[in-house]
Coordinates of C-alpha atoms and ligand atoms in Angstrom, one line a residue:
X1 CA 74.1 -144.4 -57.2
X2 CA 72.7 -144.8 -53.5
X3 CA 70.7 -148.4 -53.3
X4 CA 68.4 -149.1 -51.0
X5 CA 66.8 -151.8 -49.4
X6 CA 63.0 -151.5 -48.3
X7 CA 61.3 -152.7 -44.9
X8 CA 58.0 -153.8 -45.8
X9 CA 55.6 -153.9 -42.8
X10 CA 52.0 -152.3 -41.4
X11 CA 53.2 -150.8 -39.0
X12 CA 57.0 -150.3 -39.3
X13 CA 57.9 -147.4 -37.2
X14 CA 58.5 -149.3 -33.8
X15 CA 61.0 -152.0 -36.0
X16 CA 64.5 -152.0 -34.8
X17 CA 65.4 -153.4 -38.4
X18 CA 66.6 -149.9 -39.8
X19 CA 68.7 -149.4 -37.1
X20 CA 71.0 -152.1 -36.7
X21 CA 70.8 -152.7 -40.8
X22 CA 72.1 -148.7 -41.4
X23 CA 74.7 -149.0 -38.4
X24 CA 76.0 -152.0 -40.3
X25 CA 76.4 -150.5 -43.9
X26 CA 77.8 -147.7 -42.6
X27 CA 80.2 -149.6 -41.0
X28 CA 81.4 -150.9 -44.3
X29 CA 81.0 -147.6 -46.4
X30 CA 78.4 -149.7 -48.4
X31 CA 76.3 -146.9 -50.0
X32 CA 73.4 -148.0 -49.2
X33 CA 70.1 -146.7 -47.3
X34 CA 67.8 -149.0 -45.5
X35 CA 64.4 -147.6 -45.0
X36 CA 61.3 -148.4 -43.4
X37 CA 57.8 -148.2 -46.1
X38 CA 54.6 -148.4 -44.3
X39 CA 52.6 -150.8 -47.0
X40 CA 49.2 -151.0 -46.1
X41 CA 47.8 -153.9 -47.7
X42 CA 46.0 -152.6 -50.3
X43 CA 49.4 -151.2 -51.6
X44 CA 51.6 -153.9 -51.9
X45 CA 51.6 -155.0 -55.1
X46 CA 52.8 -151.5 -55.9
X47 CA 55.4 -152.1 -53.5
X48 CA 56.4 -154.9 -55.3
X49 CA 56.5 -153.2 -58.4
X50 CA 58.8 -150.3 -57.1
X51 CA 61.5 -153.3 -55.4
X52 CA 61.9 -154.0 -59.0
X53 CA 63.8 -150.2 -59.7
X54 CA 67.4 -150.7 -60.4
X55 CA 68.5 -149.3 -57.3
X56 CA 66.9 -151.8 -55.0
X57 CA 68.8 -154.6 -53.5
X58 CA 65.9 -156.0 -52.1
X59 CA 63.7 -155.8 -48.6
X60 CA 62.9 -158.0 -45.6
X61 CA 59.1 -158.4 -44.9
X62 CA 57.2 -158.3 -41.7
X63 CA 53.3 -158.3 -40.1
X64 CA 50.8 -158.3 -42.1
X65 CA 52.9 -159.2 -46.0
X66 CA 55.2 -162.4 -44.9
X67 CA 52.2 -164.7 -46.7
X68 CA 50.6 -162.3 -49.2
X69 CA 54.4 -161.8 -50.8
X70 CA 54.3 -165.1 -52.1
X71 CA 51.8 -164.6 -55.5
X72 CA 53.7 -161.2 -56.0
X73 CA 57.2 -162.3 -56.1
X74 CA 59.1 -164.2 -59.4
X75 CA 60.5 -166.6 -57.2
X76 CA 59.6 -168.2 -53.6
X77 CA 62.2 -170.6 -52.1
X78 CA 61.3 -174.4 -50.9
X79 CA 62.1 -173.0 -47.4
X80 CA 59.9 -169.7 -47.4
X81 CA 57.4 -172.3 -48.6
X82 CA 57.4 -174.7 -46.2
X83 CA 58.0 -172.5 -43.0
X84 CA 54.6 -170.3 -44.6
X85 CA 55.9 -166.9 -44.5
X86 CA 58.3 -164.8 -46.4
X87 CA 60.8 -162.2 -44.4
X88 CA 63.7 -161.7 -46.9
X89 CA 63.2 -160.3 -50.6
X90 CA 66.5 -160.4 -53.2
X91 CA 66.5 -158.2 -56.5
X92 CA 68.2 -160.5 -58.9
X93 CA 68.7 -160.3 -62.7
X94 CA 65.9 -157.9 -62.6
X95 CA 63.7 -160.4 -60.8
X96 CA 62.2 -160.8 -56.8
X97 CA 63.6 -163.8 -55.2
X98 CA 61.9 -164.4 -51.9
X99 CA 63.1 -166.8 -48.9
X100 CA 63.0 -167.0 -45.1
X101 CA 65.9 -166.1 -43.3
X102 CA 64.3 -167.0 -39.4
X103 CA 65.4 -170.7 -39.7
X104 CA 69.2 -169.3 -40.1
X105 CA 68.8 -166.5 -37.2
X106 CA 67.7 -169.2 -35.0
X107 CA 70.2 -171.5 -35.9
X108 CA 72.6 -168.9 -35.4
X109 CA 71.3 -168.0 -31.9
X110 CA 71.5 -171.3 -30.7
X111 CA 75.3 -171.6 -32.3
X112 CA 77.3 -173.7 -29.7
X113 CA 74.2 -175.8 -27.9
X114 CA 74.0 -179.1 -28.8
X115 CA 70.8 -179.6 -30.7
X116 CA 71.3 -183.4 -32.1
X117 CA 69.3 -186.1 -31.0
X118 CA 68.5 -183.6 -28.0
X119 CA 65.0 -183.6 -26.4
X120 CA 63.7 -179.8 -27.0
X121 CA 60.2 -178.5 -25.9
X122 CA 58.6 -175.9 -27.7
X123 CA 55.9 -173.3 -26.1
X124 CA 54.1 -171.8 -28.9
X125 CA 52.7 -172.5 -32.5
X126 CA 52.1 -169.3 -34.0
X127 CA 54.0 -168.5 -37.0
X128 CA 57.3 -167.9 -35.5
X129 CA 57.1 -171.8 -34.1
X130 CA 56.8 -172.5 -37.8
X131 CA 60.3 -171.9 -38.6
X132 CA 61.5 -173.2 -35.4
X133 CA 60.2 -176.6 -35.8
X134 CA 62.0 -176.2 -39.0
X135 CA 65.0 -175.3 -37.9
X136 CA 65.3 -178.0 -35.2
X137 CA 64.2 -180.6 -37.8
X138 CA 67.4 -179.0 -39.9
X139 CA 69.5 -179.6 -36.7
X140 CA 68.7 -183.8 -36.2
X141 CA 66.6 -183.6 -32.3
X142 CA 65.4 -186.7 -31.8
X143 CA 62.0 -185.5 -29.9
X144 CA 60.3 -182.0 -30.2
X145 CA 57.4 -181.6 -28.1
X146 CA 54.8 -178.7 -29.0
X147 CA 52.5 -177.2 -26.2
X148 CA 50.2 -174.8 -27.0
X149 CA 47.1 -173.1 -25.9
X150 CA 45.1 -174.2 -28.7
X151 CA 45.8 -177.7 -29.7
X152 CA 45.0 -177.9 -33.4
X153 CA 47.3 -175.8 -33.6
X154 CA 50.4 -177.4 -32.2
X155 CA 49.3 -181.1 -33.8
X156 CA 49.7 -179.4 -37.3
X157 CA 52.9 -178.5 -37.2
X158 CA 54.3 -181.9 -37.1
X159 CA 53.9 -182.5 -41.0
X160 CA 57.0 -179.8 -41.2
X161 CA 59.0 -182.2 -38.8
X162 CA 58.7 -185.7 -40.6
X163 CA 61.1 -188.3 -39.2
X164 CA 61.2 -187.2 -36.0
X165 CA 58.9 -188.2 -32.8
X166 CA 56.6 -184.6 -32.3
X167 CA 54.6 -184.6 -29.6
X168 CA 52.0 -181.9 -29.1
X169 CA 50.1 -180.8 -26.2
X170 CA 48.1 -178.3 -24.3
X171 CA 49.8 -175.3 -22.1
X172 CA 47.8 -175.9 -19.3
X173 CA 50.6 -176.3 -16.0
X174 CA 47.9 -179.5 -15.1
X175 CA 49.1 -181.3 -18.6
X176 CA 51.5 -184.4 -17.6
X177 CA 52.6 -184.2 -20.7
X178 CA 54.0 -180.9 -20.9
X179 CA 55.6 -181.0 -17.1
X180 CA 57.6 -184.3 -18.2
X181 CA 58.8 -182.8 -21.4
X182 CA 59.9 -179.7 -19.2
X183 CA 61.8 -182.2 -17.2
X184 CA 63.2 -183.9 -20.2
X185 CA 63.6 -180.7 -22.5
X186 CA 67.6 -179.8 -22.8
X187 CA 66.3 -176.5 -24.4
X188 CA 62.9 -175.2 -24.2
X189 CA 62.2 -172.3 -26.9
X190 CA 59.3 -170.2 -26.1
X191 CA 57.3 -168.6 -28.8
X192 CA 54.3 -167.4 -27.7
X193 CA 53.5 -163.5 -27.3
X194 CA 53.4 -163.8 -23.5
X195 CA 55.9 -161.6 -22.2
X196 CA 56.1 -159.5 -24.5
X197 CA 55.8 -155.8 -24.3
X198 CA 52.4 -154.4 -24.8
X199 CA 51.5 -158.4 -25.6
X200 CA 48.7 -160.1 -23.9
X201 CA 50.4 -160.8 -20.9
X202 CA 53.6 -158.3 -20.2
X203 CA 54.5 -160.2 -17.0
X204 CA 53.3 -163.8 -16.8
X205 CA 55.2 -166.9 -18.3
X206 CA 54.0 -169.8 -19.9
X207 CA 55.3 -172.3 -17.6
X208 CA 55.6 -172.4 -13.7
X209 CA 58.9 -170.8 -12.9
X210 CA 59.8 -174.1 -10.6
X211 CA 59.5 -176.6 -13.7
X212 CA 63.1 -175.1 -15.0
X213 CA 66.3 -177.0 -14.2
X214 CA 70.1 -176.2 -14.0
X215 CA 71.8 -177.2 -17.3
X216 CA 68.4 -176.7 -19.3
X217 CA 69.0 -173.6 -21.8
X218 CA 66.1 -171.6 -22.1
X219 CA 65.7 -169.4 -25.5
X220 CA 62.6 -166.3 -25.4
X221 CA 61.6 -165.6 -29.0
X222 CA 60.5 -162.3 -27.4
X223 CA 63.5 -159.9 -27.8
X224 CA 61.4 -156.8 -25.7
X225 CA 62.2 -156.8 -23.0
X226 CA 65.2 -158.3 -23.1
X227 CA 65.1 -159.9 -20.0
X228 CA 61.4 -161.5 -20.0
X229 CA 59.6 -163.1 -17.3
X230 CA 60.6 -166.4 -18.5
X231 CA 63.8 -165.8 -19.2
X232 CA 64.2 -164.6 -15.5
X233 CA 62.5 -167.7 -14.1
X234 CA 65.1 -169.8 -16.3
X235 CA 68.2 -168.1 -14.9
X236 CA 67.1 -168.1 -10.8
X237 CA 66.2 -172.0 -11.9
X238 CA 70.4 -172.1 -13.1
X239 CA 69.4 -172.7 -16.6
X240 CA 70.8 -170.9 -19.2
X241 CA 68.9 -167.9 -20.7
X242 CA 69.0 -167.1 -24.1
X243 CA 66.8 -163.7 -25.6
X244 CA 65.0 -163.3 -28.7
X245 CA 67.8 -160.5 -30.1
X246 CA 70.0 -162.9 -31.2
X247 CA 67.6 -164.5 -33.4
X248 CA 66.7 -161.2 -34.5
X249 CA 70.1 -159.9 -35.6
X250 CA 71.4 -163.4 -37.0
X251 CA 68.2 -163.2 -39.1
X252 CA 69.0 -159.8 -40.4
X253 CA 72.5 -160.5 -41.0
X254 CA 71.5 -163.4 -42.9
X255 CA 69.6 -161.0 -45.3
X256 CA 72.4 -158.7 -45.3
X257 CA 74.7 -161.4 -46.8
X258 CA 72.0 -162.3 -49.2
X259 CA 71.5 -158.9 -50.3
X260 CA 75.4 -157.4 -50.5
X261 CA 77.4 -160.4 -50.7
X262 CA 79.8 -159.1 -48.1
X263 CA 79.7 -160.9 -44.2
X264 CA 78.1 -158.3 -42.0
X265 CA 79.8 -156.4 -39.0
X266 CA 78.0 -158.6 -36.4
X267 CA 78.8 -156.6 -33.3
X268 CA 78.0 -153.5 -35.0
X269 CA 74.4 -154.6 -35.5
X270 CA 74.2 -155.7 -31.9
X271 CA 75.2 -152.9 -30.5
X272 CA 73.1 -151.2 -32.6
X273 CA 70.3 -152.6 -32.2
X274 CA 70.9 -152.6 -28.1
X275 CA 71.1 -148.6 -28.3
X276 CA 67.7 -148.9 -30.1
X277 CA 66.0 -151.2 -27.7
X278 CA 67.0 -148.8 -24.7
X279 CA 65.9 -145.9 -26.7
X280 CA 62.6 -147.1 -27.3
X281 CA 62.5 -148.2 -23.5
X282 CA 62.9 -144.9 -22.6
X283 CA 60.6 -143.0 -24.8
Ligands
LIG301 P1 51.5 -165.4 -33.6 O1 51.6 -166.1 -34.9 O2 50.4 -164.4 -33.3 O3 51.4 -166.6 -32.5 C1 51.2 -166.3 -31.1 C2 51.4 -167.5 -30.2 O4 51.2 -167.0 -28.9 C3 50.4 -168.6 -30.5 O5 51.0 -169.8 -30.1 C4 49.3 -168.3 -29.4 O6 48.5 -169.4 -29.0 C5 50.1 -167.8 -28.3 N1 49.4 -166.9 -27.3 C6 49.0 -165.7 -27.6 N2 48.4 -165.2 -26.5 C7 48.4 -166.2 -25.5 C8 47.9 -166.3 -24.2 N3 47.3 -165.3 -23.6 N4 48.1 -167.5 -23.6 C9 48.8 -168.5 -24.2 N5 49.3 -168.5 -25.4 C10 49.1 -167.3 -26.1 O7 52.9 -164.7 -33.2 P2 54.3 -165.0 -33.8 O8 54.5 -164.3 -35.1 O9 54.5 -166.5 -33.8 O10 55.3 -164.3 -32.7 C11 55.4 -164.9 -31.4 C12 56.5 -164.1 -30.6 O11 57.7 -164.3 -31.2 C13 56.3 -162.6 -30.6 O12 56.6 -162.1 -29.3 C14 57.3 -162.1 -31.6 O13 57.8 -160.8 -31.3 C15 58.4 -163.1 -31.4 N6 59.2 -163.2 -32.6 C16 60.6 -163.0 -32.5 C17 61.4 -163.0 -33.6 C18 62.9 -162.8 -33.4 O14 63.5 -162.5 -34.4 N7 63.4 -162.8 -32.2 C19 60.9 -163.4 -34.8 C20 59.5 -163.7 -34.9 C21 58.7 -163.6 -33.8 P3 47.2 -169.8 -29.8 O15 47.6 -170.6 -31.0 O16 46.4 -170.6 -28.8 O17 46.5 -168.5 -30.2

């Protein structure tokens, strides 16, 4: 029998997810078929109800389902709790176990920079900055300041970071506060949809290209384009740029494990992935 794993999304068609997912069960003669379902909302729960068919292995989740998953599955991890969303679905014993696979990815992505007692700056409190103040809680930094556009926002993110000093503040290149944590930061992760393609602001960058230093490492959530404004700025500065595609395949290869049991073909899913990026580029 041919299992399948689901996407669930609204939309799906422009996620990469298939493709590097496919390239890397092929890659291991798993017979398996990952396919994209376009869920509107109003569906879902029948969604739910068809991940339950023997054949499934489970899904990931994406825009608009990661929070409405929660009252549908049988069980929700501490972690998808606490970082608020859902991306990863496992068919168990018959039942839907649900977790969050980002903190992993970006764990993963930052693989080899030292994150303990580090200073780290974070643009950005959307729901991606969710699982990245979890994940650098996870790693031990000493001080994570949050800047974002609207306050509120950034201050209540610190209850997911207990024990260690959070400071939040505006995005505004006037705010002291932001301009010394850029000169303190040893990595500043930027989460905010600037820079993104078709995003509200394709070319701009959330902080002044100057404020970057050599040694800093610089990490764009935003994986298209790979190269992003900020990203740019970092490296001319001599700090070190990181994209968002690592976090995006250690993610999914994180749900792989979860849903095969077998360590996935990591560059295979790159490369994969890569090829789809270029192809969507040049459509
Ligand atoms: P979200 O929940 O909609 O949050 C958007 C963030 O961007 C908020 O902090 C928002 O600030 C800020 N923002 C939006 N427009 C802005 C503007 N014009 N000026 C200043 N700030 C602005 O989005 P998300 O889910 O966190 O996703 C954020 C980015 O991360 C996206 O580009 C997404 O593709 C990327 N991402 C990548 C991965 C990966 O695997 N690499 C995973 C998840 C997300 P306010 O709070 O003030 O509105």
């Amino acid at each position: 029998m041919t299992q399948r794993i689901a996407l669930l999304g609204h939309p799906v068609a422009h996620s990469i997810s298939p493709r590097f997912q496919q390239a890397a069960l092929d890659a291991l003669a798993i017979d398996a078929r990952y396919e994209a379902w376009d869920v509107p909302p109003a569906d879902l729960p029948i969604a739910l109800e068809r991940l339950r068919s023997a054949e499934l292995l489970g899904a990931n989740v994406t825009v608009p389902h990661k929070e409405a998953v929660f009252r549908l599955v049988d069980r929700l991890d501490p972690l998808a709790e606490r970082v608020g969303a859902v991306n990863t679905i496992v068919r168990r014993d018959g039942q839907l176990h649900a977790t969050n696979t980002d903190v992993a990815g970006i764990l993963a992505a930052l693989a080899g920079i030292p994150l303990h007692g580090a200073s780290v700056l974070l643009l950005g409190a959307g729901g991606a900055a969710r699982a990245v103040v979890v994940a650098m809680h996870q790693a031990g930094v000493s001080r994570l300041t949050i800047a974002n556009r609207t306050l509120d926002r950034a201050r209540a993110l610190a209850v997911l970071a207990p024990g260690i000093e959070v400071i939040p503040c505006s995005l505004e290149a006037t705010d002291a506060t932001l301009r010394e944590a850029m000169a303190g930061a040893s990595l500043v992760i930027q989460s905010t949809t600037i820079g993104m393609l078709h995003g509200p602001d394709e070319a701009g960058s959330p902080v002044p290209a100057d404020w970057f230093q050599p040694g800093q490492t610089a990490f764009d959530l935003v994986y298209n384009p790979e190269r992003t404004p900020f990203l740019r700025a970092a490296e001319a500065a001599g700090a070190r740029p990181l994209g968002g595609l690592a976090m995006l395949v250690h993610q999914g290869a994180e749900a792989f494990r979860l849903w095969t049991g077998v360590e996935p073909p990591l560059d295979v899913m790159f490369d994969a992935a890569r090829t789809a990026m270029k192809e969507m580029a040049s459509r």
